[in-house]
Structure formats: C-alpha cells, structure tokens
Amino acid sequence: MAEIVLEIKNLAKFFGKTKVLRDISLTVEKGDVIAIIGPSGSGKSTFLRCLNLLEEPTRGELIFQGKTYFNIVKCKNDFVDYDAYHKALDKYEEELVRTEDNLAIYQNLKIEGSDDPDLLNKIKAAKKEFKEVRKHPVQKIDYYDAKRYEEAMKNTPKFSISSGEINKIRSKINMVFQSFNLFENKNVLNNCCLAQEKVLKRSKAEAKEVAFKELAAVNMQDRMNYYPRELSGGQKQRVAIARALCMNPEVILFDEPTSALDPEMVDEVLNVMKKLASEGRTMIVVTHEMNFAKNVANKVLFMDKGYVVESGNPKEVFENPKTQRLKQFLKM
C-alpha cells in the first residue's frame, strides 16, 4: 500500500469577494508526480503556495507527516454581507472625495488671495472634516454576520501553527519558483547553503557537503562560485532545484519552472525534473508543458476558475476528457 505523504481536504482561498480556490481535495502518495494544468488565472500557483503556507488558506485541512493543520482565521470573509459592505464603501469614498474637494476649494481661494475674513476658519474646519472621514475607513469585518460566524467557529477546529512549524513545513514541502528567487548578492554555493544553516541548523561544513552533492546532481558543480547574474535562465533554475534538494524535502513544488526560460533552455530543466521523477521524488508541478504532463506525471489535475474540473492518470485526462472545458483547453 502506497504511503500517503500529504493530504489536502476542502482547501479554499478567498481574497475578499474573489474566490481563487474552491474546496480542493488531493491525496499525494510517495513517488507521485502530479501535473497541474489549466488556463492562466485558474488558481494553480495559489494552490501550490497554500500547500507550503506561503499563502494562508482561507479554510481547509492540510495533513502532513501525521499532523493536521487548520486555518479558519479568515473565514469571516465567508459571512460578509457584501451588498451592505459595498454600499457603505461607496458612501465612504463619496464622503472622502467631497471633503477633500471642499478643502481644496478653500485652500485655492487662499492661494488666490481671497479677502474672506473667515477663510482660515473654513480651511481649519474643512481639514478637520476631511481627517475625521479618513479616520473611519469601511472594513469588511464590520459587515459580517456575527451569529453565523460564531456558529461556524464552534464547529471548526482552530488553526494553530508556530513560525517554527511553518519553516519546517516549507523545508519539507519545498518550492521551486518560475522566477528562480535566488539571492543576487550570494554565489551559487551560498544560495544552496543559507537555508540549510538557518532552518535545518546544519554546520557550514555539512551544508557545503550537501550543496556540492546536489549541485553535481543538476550538473552545476562547475558554477559554484558564480553569481546569479552570471548564469543563464536554465542554469539559474537548475541552481534553484539544487537548493530545494539540499533541504531533503518530502515534496517538491514546481511553479511553472520553465515559463521564464528561452525555448532552448527549457529542455535542460525538464531533463533534470525527469531525472528526479525517475528517482522516485514526490513532485507537484504546475506546468504548460503538456508533453511533460503526458509522459512523466502519473496524475494530472485540470484546474479552471478555482476548481479541479477533472483529474486522473494522463491517459484518461488527455485521451478521454469528460468535460467540454477540458476538451476546449486541450485544443488550444
């Protein structure tokens, strides 16, 4: 029976009224290579960022290494009366504009040399009114249904996680970004050593030994003393992959790792990822590289508008799409 490494249940992420992720569930087994495909803006990258808590989920469960993490901190967004909130917001903005315009009129009269004896008092009063309006911006939290929210609170376990635990999760569910995110003021070797020393508390000597090994694994051992500005895009991404490997992660998240590369550099990064997959690494990859998803992944998720619309093995997803939306996407 396959070992479950990571389990996600009903994960959602809202930014105010915008629902970016809508109750996504996923089981990740050891050795899985999961490709996430879908149009831009479908929530793929946000989903990855929620998995290692670079983004706080609005709600849902993240079960990793036998521990369940909950987050209901922002669930009040689920209970906001948005009609009332937007009406109040419109009124607030109207008042802000009105009082600011009123102040500007009096100030301009002063500049123009008006001989109104009460002008200074009018300016003072207009300033006070403008400041008073600005003191009380409209907050969504003022427009939520407290009774329904409190009821939900009673029935939902609380999110509780320390910064130390977050760092541990991020080291074990490690991210490779599309824009590399290397430290420009540090050479390749130091880029690979820093998190080992800070998070894993490895000695400098041990961190260097691990870095040498992982840089060699991605064929970047001859660039250890180079700085990111001296590397090509493909080389930078291979260093970023080596840096992730240095943390000995349980899961590696790849957020469109080839999208920022010139076409001739794409293969060098994909070849490294194929090698990792062949070694049994557990990987979740947001990608537009359909051949990688077809030929390397063992599971494929198709996302659109914050939902997982379809999922399955590559043959099912690519050769027998069930929804019209996926059929459309695959024709693009």
mmCIF file of C-alpha atoms in Angstrom:
data_model
loop_
_atom_site.group_PDB
_atom_site.id
_atom_site.type_symbol
_atom_site.label_atom_id
_atom_site.label_comp_id
_atom_site.label_asym_id
_atom_site.label_seq_id
_atom_site.Cartn_x
_atom_site.Cartn_y
_atom_site.Cartn_z
ATOM 1 C CA MET A 1 0.000 0.000 0.000
ATOM 2 C CA ALA A 2 1.371 3.393 -1.041
ATOM 3 C CA GLU A 3 2.467 5.797 1.681
ATOM 4 C CA ILE A 4 0.402 8.990 1.867
ATOM 5 C CA VAL A 5 2.757 11.955 2.187
ATOM 6 C CA LEU A 6 0.334 14.847 2.017
ATOM 7 C CA GLU A 7 -3.440 15.149 2.121
ATOM 8 C CA ILE A 8 -5.473 18.245 1.321
ATOM 9 C CA LYS A 9 -9.173 18.442 2.171
ATOM 10 C CA ASN A 10 -11.588 21.168 1.049
ATOM 11 C CA LEU A 11 -8.856 23.774 0.691
ATOM 12 C CA ALA A 12 -10.184 27.226 -0.230
ATOM 13 C CA LYS A 13 -8.560 30.613 -0.692
ATOM 14 C CA PHE A 14 -10.525 33.863 -0.918
ATOM 15 C CA PHE A 15 -9.171 37.356 -1.454
ATOM 16 C CA GLY A 16 -12.139 39.364 -0.234
ATOM 17 C CA LYS A 17 -15.020 38.616 -2.586
ATOM 18 C CA THR A 18 -12.742 36.869 -5.103
ATOM 19 C CA LYS A 19 -12.741 33.102 -4.640
ATOM 20 C CA VAL A 20 -9.429 31.927 -6.082
ATOM 21 C CA LEU A 21 -9.628 28.321 -4.832
ATOM 22 C CA ARG A 22 -12.850 26.476 -4.152
ATOM 23 C CA ASP A 23 -12.709 23.452 -1.864
ATOM 24 C CA ILE A 24 -9.904 21.449 -3.473
ATOM 25 C CA SER A 25 -9.052 17.991 -2.174
ATOM 26 C CA LEU A 26 -5.994 15.952 -3.146
ATOM 27 C CA THR A 27 -4.092 12.934 -1.821
ATOM 28 C CA VAL A 28 -0.369 12.837 -2.572
ATOM 29 C CA GLU A 29 1.395 9.490 -2.298
ATOM 30 C CA LYS A 30 5.145 8.944 -2.024
ATOM 31 C CA GLY A 31 6.700 8.998 -5.504
ATOM 32 C CA ASP A 32 3.748 10.748 -7.151
ATOM 33 C CA VAL A 33 4.483 13.177 -9.960
ATOM 34 C CA ILE A 34 1.349 15.303 -10.166
ATOM 35 C CA ALA A 35 0.996 17.746 -13.050
ATOM 36 C CA ILE A 36 -1.454 20.630 -12.644
ATOM 37 C CA ILE A 37 -2.604 22.139 -15.911
ATOM 38 C CA GLY A 38 -5.134 24.813 -16.790
ATOM 39 C CA PRO A 39 -5.537 28.330 -18.165
ATOM 40 C CA SER A 40 -3.831 31.342 -16.622
ATOM 41 C CA GLY A 41 -5.733 32.682 -13.625
ATOM 42 C CA SER A 42 -7.269 29.332 -12.713
ATOM 43 C CA GLY A 43 -5.649 29.269 -9.247
ATOM 44 C CA LYS A 44 -2.830 26.797 -9.947
ATOM 45 C CA SER A 45 0.018 28.851 -8.454
ATOM 46 C CA THR A 46 -2.091 29.967 -5.483
ATOM 47 C CA PHE A 47 -2.852 26.318 -4.759
ATOM 48 C CA LEU A 48 0.868 25.498 -4.645
ATOM 49 C CA ARG A 49 1.581 28.471 -2.388
ATOM 50 C CA CYS A 50 -1.117 27.302 0.030
ATOM 51 C CA LEU A 51 0.475 23.855 0.271
ATOM 52 C CA ASN A 52 3.592 25.200 1.991
ATOM 53 C CA LEU A 53 1.784 28.116 3.657
ATOM 54 C CA LEU A 54 3.358 30.885 1.584
ATOM 55 C CA GLU A 55 -0.329 31.795 1.329
ATOM 56 C CA GLU A 56 -2.666 31.144 4.256
ATOM 57 C CA PRO A 57 -5.660 29.117 3.097
ATOM 58 C CA THR A 58 -8.999 30.644 3.958
ATOM 59 C CA ARG A 59 -10.161 27.264 5.143
ATOM 60 C CA GLY A 60 -9.431 23.591 4.749
ATOM 61 C CA GLU A 61 -7.160 20.892 6.123
ATOM 62 C CA LEU A 62 -3.518 20.221 5.335
ATOM 63 C CA ILE A 63 -2.395 16.859 6.702
ATOM 64 C CA PHE A 64 1.367 16.410 6.594
ATOM 65 C CA GLN A 65 3.564 13.945 8.462
ATOM 66 C CA GLY A 66 0.655 12.837 10.609
ATOM 67 C CA LYS A 67 -0.320 16.319 11.769
ATOM 68 C CA THR A 68 -3.424 18.184 10.649
ATOM 69 C CA TYR A 69 -3.287 21.932 10.179
ATOM 70 C CA PHE A 70 -6.477 24.014 10.059
ATOM 71 C CA ASN A 71 -6.973 27.623 9.135
ATOM 72 C CA ILE A 72 -10.181 29.469 9.882
ATOM 73 C CA VAL A 73 -8.572 32.835 10.582
ATOM 74 C CA LYS A 74 -10.069 34.436 7.502
ATOM 75 C CA CYS A 75 -13.362 32.570 7.415
ATOM 76 C CA LYS A 76 -15.164 35.785 8.318
ATOM 77 C CA ASN A 77 -14.939 36.564 4.595
ATOM 78 C CA ASP A 78 -17.452 33.745 4.085
ATOM 79 C CA PHE A 79 -20.006 35.606 6.202
ATOM 80 C CA VAL A 80 -19.622 39.171 4.953
ATOM 81 C CA ASP A 81 -22.774 40.944 3.743
ATOM 82 C CA TYR A 82 -21.134 42.218 0.582
ATOM 83 C CA ASP A 83 -24.135 44.250 -0.586
ATOM 84 C CA ALA A 84 -24.094 46.287 2.627
ATOM 85 C CA TYR A 85 -20.296 46.479 2.592
ATOM 86 C CA HIS A 86 -20.082 47.834 -0.957
ATOM 87 C CA LYS A 87 -22.868 50.362 -0.329
ATOM 88 C CA ALA A 88 -21.012 51.609 2.748
ATOM 89 C CA LEU A 89 -17.736 51.647 0.844
ATOM 90 C CA ASP A 90 -19.260 53.724 -1.974
ATOM 91 C CA LYS A 91 -20.669 56.164 0.573
ATOM 92 C CA TYR A 92 -17.310 56.405 2.361
ATOM 93 C CA GLU A 93 -15.458 57.101 -0.891
ATOM 94 C CA GLU A 94 -18.034 59.769 -1.841
ATOM 95 C CA GLU A 95 -17.534 61.465 1.532
ATOM 96 C CA LEU A 96 -13.769 61.265 1.137
ATOM 97 C CA VAL A 97 -13.913 62.924 -2.293
ATOM 98 C CA ARG A 98 -16.427 65.542 -1.117
ATOM 99 C CA THR A 99 -14.426 66.607 1.938
ATOM 100 C CA GLU A 100 -11.117 66.571 0.036
ATOM 101 C CA ASP A 101 -12.618 68.713 -2.745
ATOM 102 C CA ASN A 102 -14.115 71.075 -0.172
ATOM 103 C CA LEU A 103 -10.714 71.537 1.473
ATOM 104 C CA ALA A 104 -9.033 72.100 -1.896
ATOM 105 C CA ILE A 105 -11.557 74.834 -2.813
ATOM 106 C CA TYR A 106 -10.806 76.844 0.351
ATOM 107 C CA GLN A 107 -7.053 76.330 0.006
ATOM 108 C CA ASN A 108 -7.160 77.557 -3.593
ATOM 109 C CA LEU A 109 -9.111 80.642 -2.515
ATOM 110 C CA LYS A 110 -6.346 81.418 -0.029
ATOM 111 C CA ILE A 111 -3.666 80.997 -2.711
ATOM 112 C CA GLU A 112 -5.610 83.316 -4.999
ATOM 113 C CA GLY A 113 -5.582 85.982 -2.272
ATOM 114 C CA SER A 114 -9.229 85.886 -1.224
ATOM 115 C CA ASP A 115 -10.134 88.617 1.259
ATOM 116 C CA ASP A 116 -12.763 86.458 3.042
ATOM 117 C CA PRO A 117 -12.030 87.129 6.770
ATOM 118 C CA ASP A 118 -13.424 83.736 7.781
ATOM 119 C CA LEU A 119 -11.346 81.776 5.222
ATOM 120 C CA LEU A 120 -8.773 80.440 7.714
ATOM 121 C CA ASN A 121 -11.567 79.147 9.946
ATOM 122 C CA LYS A 122 -13.220 77.490 6.939
ATOM 123 C CA ILE A 123 -9.920 75.808 5.977
ATOM 124 C CA LYS A 124 -9.458 74.619 9.548
ATOM 125 C CA ALA A 125 -12.982 73.186 9.639
ATOM 126 C CA ALA A 126 -12.570 71.542 6.214
ATOM 127 C CA LYS A 127 -9.290 69.920 7.316
ATOM 128 C CA LYS A 128 -10.941 68.585 10.441
ATOM 129 C CA GLU A 129 -13.869 67.168 8.469
ATOM 130 C CA PHE A 130 -11.547 65.503 5.932
ATOM 131 C CA LYS A 131 -9.383 63.966 8.679
ATOM 132 C CA GLU A 132 -12.468 62.731 10.522
ATOM 133 C CA VAL A 133 -13.731 60.874 7.434
ATOM 134 C CA ARG A 134 -10.296 59.318 6.835
ATOM 135 C CA LYS A 135 -10.170 58.092 10.428
ATOM 136 C CA HIS A 136 -13.000 55.633 9.830
ATOM 137 C CA PRO A 137 -12.418 53.627 6.637
ATOM 138 C CA VAL A 138 -15.016 50.967 5.890
ATOM 139 C CA GLN A 139 -13.871 47.470 6.909
ATOM 140 C CA LYS A 140 -15.376 44.224 5.645
ATOM 141 C CA ILE A 141 -15.232 42.874 9.176
ATOM 142 C CA ASP A 142 -17.898 45.433 10.155
ATOM 143 C CA TYR A 143 -20.362 43.785 7.768
ATOM 144 C CA TYR A 144 -20.158 40.104 8.609
ATOM 145 C CA ASP A 145 -22.944 38.062 10.136
ATOM 146 C CA ALA A 146 -21.532 37.545 13.638
ATOM 147 C CA LYS A 147 -24.102 34.944 14.656
ATOM 148 C CA ARG A 148 -23.437 32.627 11.704
ATOM 149 C CA TYR A 149 -19.683 33.161 12.066
ATOM 150 C CA GLU A 150 -19.674 32.242 15.763
ATOM 151 C CA GLU A 151 -21.689 29.114 14.990
ATOM 152 C CA ALA A 152 -19.124 28.111 12.366
ATOM 153 C CA MET A 153 -16.305 28.772 14.847
ATOM 154 C CA LYS A 154 -17.814 26.285 17.288
ATOM 155 C CA ASN A 155 -17.806 23.522 14.683
ATOM 156 C CA THR A 156 -14.385 24.139 13.126
ATOM 157 C CA PRO A 157 -11.040 23.265 14.743
ATOM 158 C CA LYS A 158 -8.760 26.254 15.149
ATOM 159 C CA PHE A 159 -5.679 26.878 13.038
ATOM 160 C CA SER A 160 -2.661 26.689 15.284
ATOM 161 C CA ILE A 161 0.891 26.724 13.968
ATOM 162 C CA SER A 162 4.091 28.385 15.117
ATOM 163 C CA SER A 163 6.595 30.138 12.872
ATOM 164 C CA GLY A 164 8.998 27.263 13.599
ATOM 165 C CA GLU A 165 6.455 24.742 12.334
ATOM 166 C CA ILE A 166 5.828 26.854 9.230
ATOM 167 C CA ASN A 167 9.571 26.840 8.473
ATOM 168 C CA LYS A 168 9.610 23.080 8.952
ATOM 169 C CA ILE A 169 6.718 22.627 6.530
ATOM 170 C CA ARG A 170 8.383 24.889 3.959
ATOM 171 C CA SER A 171 11.630 22.944 4.221
ATOM 172 C CA LYS A 172 9.816 19.633 3.740
ATOM 173 C CA ILE A 173 7.344 20.887 1.119
ATOM 174 C CA ASN A 174 9.836 22.955 -0.834
ATOM 175 C CA MET A 175 9.074 25.317 -3.706
ATOM 176 C CA VAL A 176 10.905 25.946 -6.978
ATOM 177 C CA PHE A 177 9.643 29.258 -8.407
ATOM 178 C CA GLN A 178 9.283 30.271 -12.038
ATOM 179 C CA SER A 179 11.391 33.397 -11.393
ATOM 180 C CA PHE A 180 14.148 31.401 -9.597
ATOM 181 C CA ASN A 181 14.145 33.600 -6.417
ATOM 182 C CA LEU A 182 17.909 33.292 -5.949
ATOM 183 C CA PHE A 183 19.774 35.765 -3.753
ATOM 184 C CA GLU A 184 21.561 38.022 -6.240
ATOM 185 C CA ASN A 185 24.234 39.050 -3.713
ATOM 186 C CA LYS A 186 25.261 35.449 -2.953
ATOM 187 C CA ASN A 187 27.078 32.972 -5.143
ATOM 188 C CA VAL A 188 25.625 29.630 -6.174
ATOM 189 C CA LEU A 189 27.183 27.724 -3.275
ATOM 190 C CA ASN A 190 25.942 30.191 -0.646
ATOM 191 C CA ASN A 191 22.467 30.211 -2.205
ATOM 192 C CA CYS A 192 22.369 26.466 -1.563
ATOM 193 C CA CYS A 193 23.802 26.681 1.962
ATOM 194 C CA LEU A 194 21.835 29.524 3.546
ATOM 195 C CA ALA A 195 18.517 27.779 4.303
ATOM 196 C CA GLN A 196 20.324 24.621 5.419
ATOM 197 C CA GLU A 197 22.194 26.610 8.061
ATOM 198 C CA LYS A 198 19.272 28.819 9.134
ATOM 199 C CA VAL A 199 16.387 26.332 9.060
ATOM 200 C CA LEU A 200 17.981 22.890 9.388
ATOM 201 C CA LYS A 201 20.757 24.195 11.691
ATOM 202 C CA ARG A 202 23.447 22.372 9.732
ATOM 203 C CA SER A 203 27.061 23.398 10.209
ATOM 204 C CA LYS A 204 28.767 25.311 7.402
ATOM 205 C CA ALA A 205 30.863 22.256 6.538
ATOM 206 C CA GLU A 206 27.832 19.934 6.409
ATOM 207 C CA ALA A 207 25.793 22.452 4.377
ATOM 208 C CA LYS A 208 28.634 22.761 1.848
ATOM 209 C CA GLU A 209 28.954 18.993 1.536
ATOM 210 C CA VAL A 210 25.229 18.643 0.811
ATOM 211 C CA ALA A 211 25.347 21.601 -1.617
ATOM 212 C CA PHE A 212 28.279 20.050 -3.534
ATOM 213 C CA LYS A 213 26.324 16.808 -3.912
ATOM 214 C CA GLU A 214 23.058 18.420 -5.097
ATOM 215 C CA LEU A 215 24.779 20.877 -7.464
ATOM 216 C CA ALA A 216 26.557 17.924 -9.043
ATOM 217 C CA ALA A 217 23.180 16.176 -9.386
ATOM 218 C CA VAL A 218 21.934 19.018 -11.608
ATOM 219 C CA ASN A 219 25.300 19.399 -13.383
ATOM 220 C CA MET A 220 26.076 22.816 -11.857
ATOM 221 C CA GLN A 221 29.135 21.844 -9.813
ATOM 222 C CA ASP A 222 31.406 23.948 -12.049
ATOM 223 C CA ARG A 223 29.380 27.123 -11.336
ATOM 224 C CA MET A 224 29.567 27.109 -7.509
ATOM 225 C CA ASN A 225 31.415 30.432 -7.294
ATOM 226 C CA TYR A 226 29.286 32.192 -9.913
ATOM 227 C CA TYR A 227 26.633 34.770 -9.023
ATOM 228 C CA PRO A 228 23.076 34.567 -10.433
ATOM 229 C CA ARG A 229 23.747 37.485 -12.809
ATOM 230 C CA GLU A 230 26.469 35.376 -14.443
ATOM 231 C CA LEU A 231 24.135 32.451 -15.189
ATOM 232 C CA SER A 232 21.645 31.723 -17.941
ATOM 233 C CA GLY A 233 17.973 31.236 -17.101
ATOM 234 C CA GLY A 234 18.278 27.460 -17.362
ATOM 235 C CA GLN A 235 21.312 27.456 -15.091
ATOM 236 C CA LYS A 236 19.525 29.615 -12.517
ATOM 237 C CA GLN A 237 16.604 27.213 -12.449
ATOM 238 C CA ARG A 238 18.911 24.226 -12.007
ATOM 239 C CA VAL A 239 20.523 26.017 -9.048
ATOM 240 C CA ALA A 240 17.045 26.670 -7.627
ATOM 241 C CA ILE A 241 16.251 22.956 -7.948
ATOM 242 C CA ALA A 242 19.559 22.043 -6.242
ATOM 243 C CA ARG A 243 18.737 24.487 -3.435
ATOM 244 C CA ALA A 244 15.386 22.754 -2.916
ATOM 245 C CA LEU A 245 17.049 19.322 -2.908
ATOM 246 C CA CYS A 246 19.511 20.499 -0.241
ATOM 247 C CA MET A 247 16.611 20.679 2.220
ATOM 248 C CA ASN A 248 15.876 16.961 1.729
ATOM 249 C CA PRO A 249 12.190 17.698 1.058
ATOM 250 C CA GLU A 250 9.374 15.177 1.178
ATOM 251 C CA VAL A 251 7.587 17.025 -1.635
ATOM 252 C CA ILE A 252 8.962 19.448 -4.239
ATOM 253 C CA LEU A 253 6.542 22.024 -5.656
ATOM 254 C CA PHE A 254 7.376 23.414 -9.093
ATOM 255 C CA ASP A 255 5.544 26.605 -10.082
ATOM 256 C CA GLU A 256 5.779 26.799 -13.887
ATOM 257 C CA PRO A 257 9.542 26.177 -13.717
ATOM 258 C CA THR A 258 10.121 26.638 -17.465
ATOM 259 C CA SER A 259 7.806 29.562 -18.244
ATOM 260 C CA ALA A 260 10.512 32.229 -17.718
ATOM 261 C CA LEU A 261 13.060 30.410 -19.900
ATOM 262 C CA ASP A 262 14.060 30.814 -23.514
ATOM 263 C CA PRO A 263 12.889 27.793 -25.569
ATOM 264 C CA GLU A 264 16.394 26.334 -25.926
ATOM 265 C CA MET A 265 16.791 26.281 -22.118
ATOM 266 C CA VAL A 266 13.520 24.503 -21.384
ATOM 267 C CA ASP A 267 14.840 21.009 -22.113
ATOM 268 C CA GLU A 268 17.782 21.292 -19.733
ATOM 269 C CA VAL A 269 15.408 21.992 -16.830
ATOM 270 C CA LEU A 270 12.836 19.383 -17.897
ATOM 271 C CA ASN A 271 15.592 16.769 -18.132
ATOM 272 C CA VAL A 272 16.565 17.445 -14.514
ATOM 273 C CA MET A 273 12.919 17.109 -13.461
ATOM 274 C CA LYS A 274 12.548 13.846 -15.399
ATOM 275 C CA LYS A 275 15.629 12.522 -13.611
ATOM 276 C CA LEU A 276 14.127 13.451 -10.226
ATOM 277 C CA ALA A 277 10.885 11.695 -11.178
ATOM 278 C CA SER A 278 12.808 8.550 -12.176
ATOM 279 C CA GLU A 279 14.483 8.588 -8.740
ATOM 280 C CA GLY A 280 11.078 8.425 -7.039
ATOM 281 C CA ARG A 281 10.901 12.049 -5.867
ATOM 282 C CA THR A 282 7.437 13.265 -4.922
ATOM 283 C CA MET A 283 6.633 16.290 -7.090
ATOM 284 C CA ILE A 284 3.682 18.582 -7.770
ATOM 285 C CA VAL A 285 4.248 20.565 -10.948
ATOM 286 C CA VAL A 286 2.219 23.472 -12.297
ATOM 287 C CA THR A 287 3.102 23.421 -15.966
ATOM 288 C CA HIS A 288 2.176 24.387 -19.509
ATOM 289 C CA GLU A 289 4.477 21.648 -20.841
ATOM 290 C CA MET A 290 1.871 19.141 -21.984
ATOM 291 C CA ASN A 291 4.442 16.525 -23.032
ATOM 292 C CA PHE A 292 5.868 16.521 -19.517
ATOM 293 C CA ALA A 293 2.368 16.093 -18.073
ATOM 294 C CA LYS A 294 1.601 13.253 -20.518
ATOM 295 C CA ASN A 295 4.864 11.344 -20.319
ATOM 296 C CA VAL A 296 6.300 11.961 -16.833
ATOM 297 C CA ALA A 297 3.371 12.587 -14.472
ATOM 298 C CA ASN A 298 1.325 9.717 -13.053
ATOM 299 C CA LYS A 299 -1.566 12.026 -12.066
ATOM 300 C CA VAL A 300 -2.928 15.112 -13.835
ATOM 301 C CA LEU A 301 -5.255 17.785 -12.424
ATOM 302 C CA PHE A 302 -7.035 20.212 -14.725
ATOM 303 C CA MET A 303 -7.999 23.438 -12.943
ATOM 304 C CA ASP A 304 -10.295 26.233 -14.079
ATOM 305 C CA LYS A 305 -11.763 29.165 -12.127
ATOM 306 C CA GLY A 306 -10.516 27.807 -8.804
ATOM 307 C CA TYR A 307 -11.959 24.309 -9.241
ATOM 308 C CA VAL A 308 -10.370 20.969 -10.063
ATOM 309 C CA VAL A 309 -12.550 20.263 -13.090
ATOM 310 C CA GLU A 310 -11.017 16.870 -13.948
ATOM 311 C CA SER A 311 -8.310 14.618 -12.597
ATOM 312 C CA GLY A 312 -6.904 11.216 -13.370
ATOM 313 C CA ASN A 313 -3.970 9.476 -14.957
ATOM 314 C CA PRO A 314 -2.506 11.148 -18.079
ATOM 315 C CA LYS A 315 -4.180 8.698 -20.462
ATOM 316 C CA GLU A 316 -7.633 9.409 -19.014
ATOM 317 C CA VAL A 317 -7.172 13.172 -18.956
ATOM 318 C CA PHE A 318 -5.551 13.653 -22.358
ATOM 319 C CA GLU A 319 -7.199 10.900 -24.405
ATOM 320 C CA ASN A 320 -10.658 10.817 -22.856
ATOM 321 C CA PRO A 321 -11.553 14.256 -21.445
ATOM 322 C CA LYS A 322 -15.011 14.206 -19.921
ATOM 323 C CA THR A 323 -15.842 17.930 -19.778
ATOM 324 C CA GLN A 324 -16.278 20.395 -22.607
ATOM 325 C CA ARG A 325 -13.976 22.825 -20.789
ATOM 326 C CA LEU A 326 -11.038 20.405 -20.801
ATOM 327 C CA LYS A 327 -11.714 19.488 -24.444
ATOM 328 C CA GLN A 328 -11.535 23.201 -25.314
ATOM 329 C CA PHE A 329 -8.330 23.672 -23.329
ATOM 330 C CA LEU A 330 -6.557 20.742 -24.992
ATOM 331 C CA LYS A 331 -7.392 22.116 -28.458
ATOM 332 C CA MET A 332 -5.718 25.450 -27.703
#
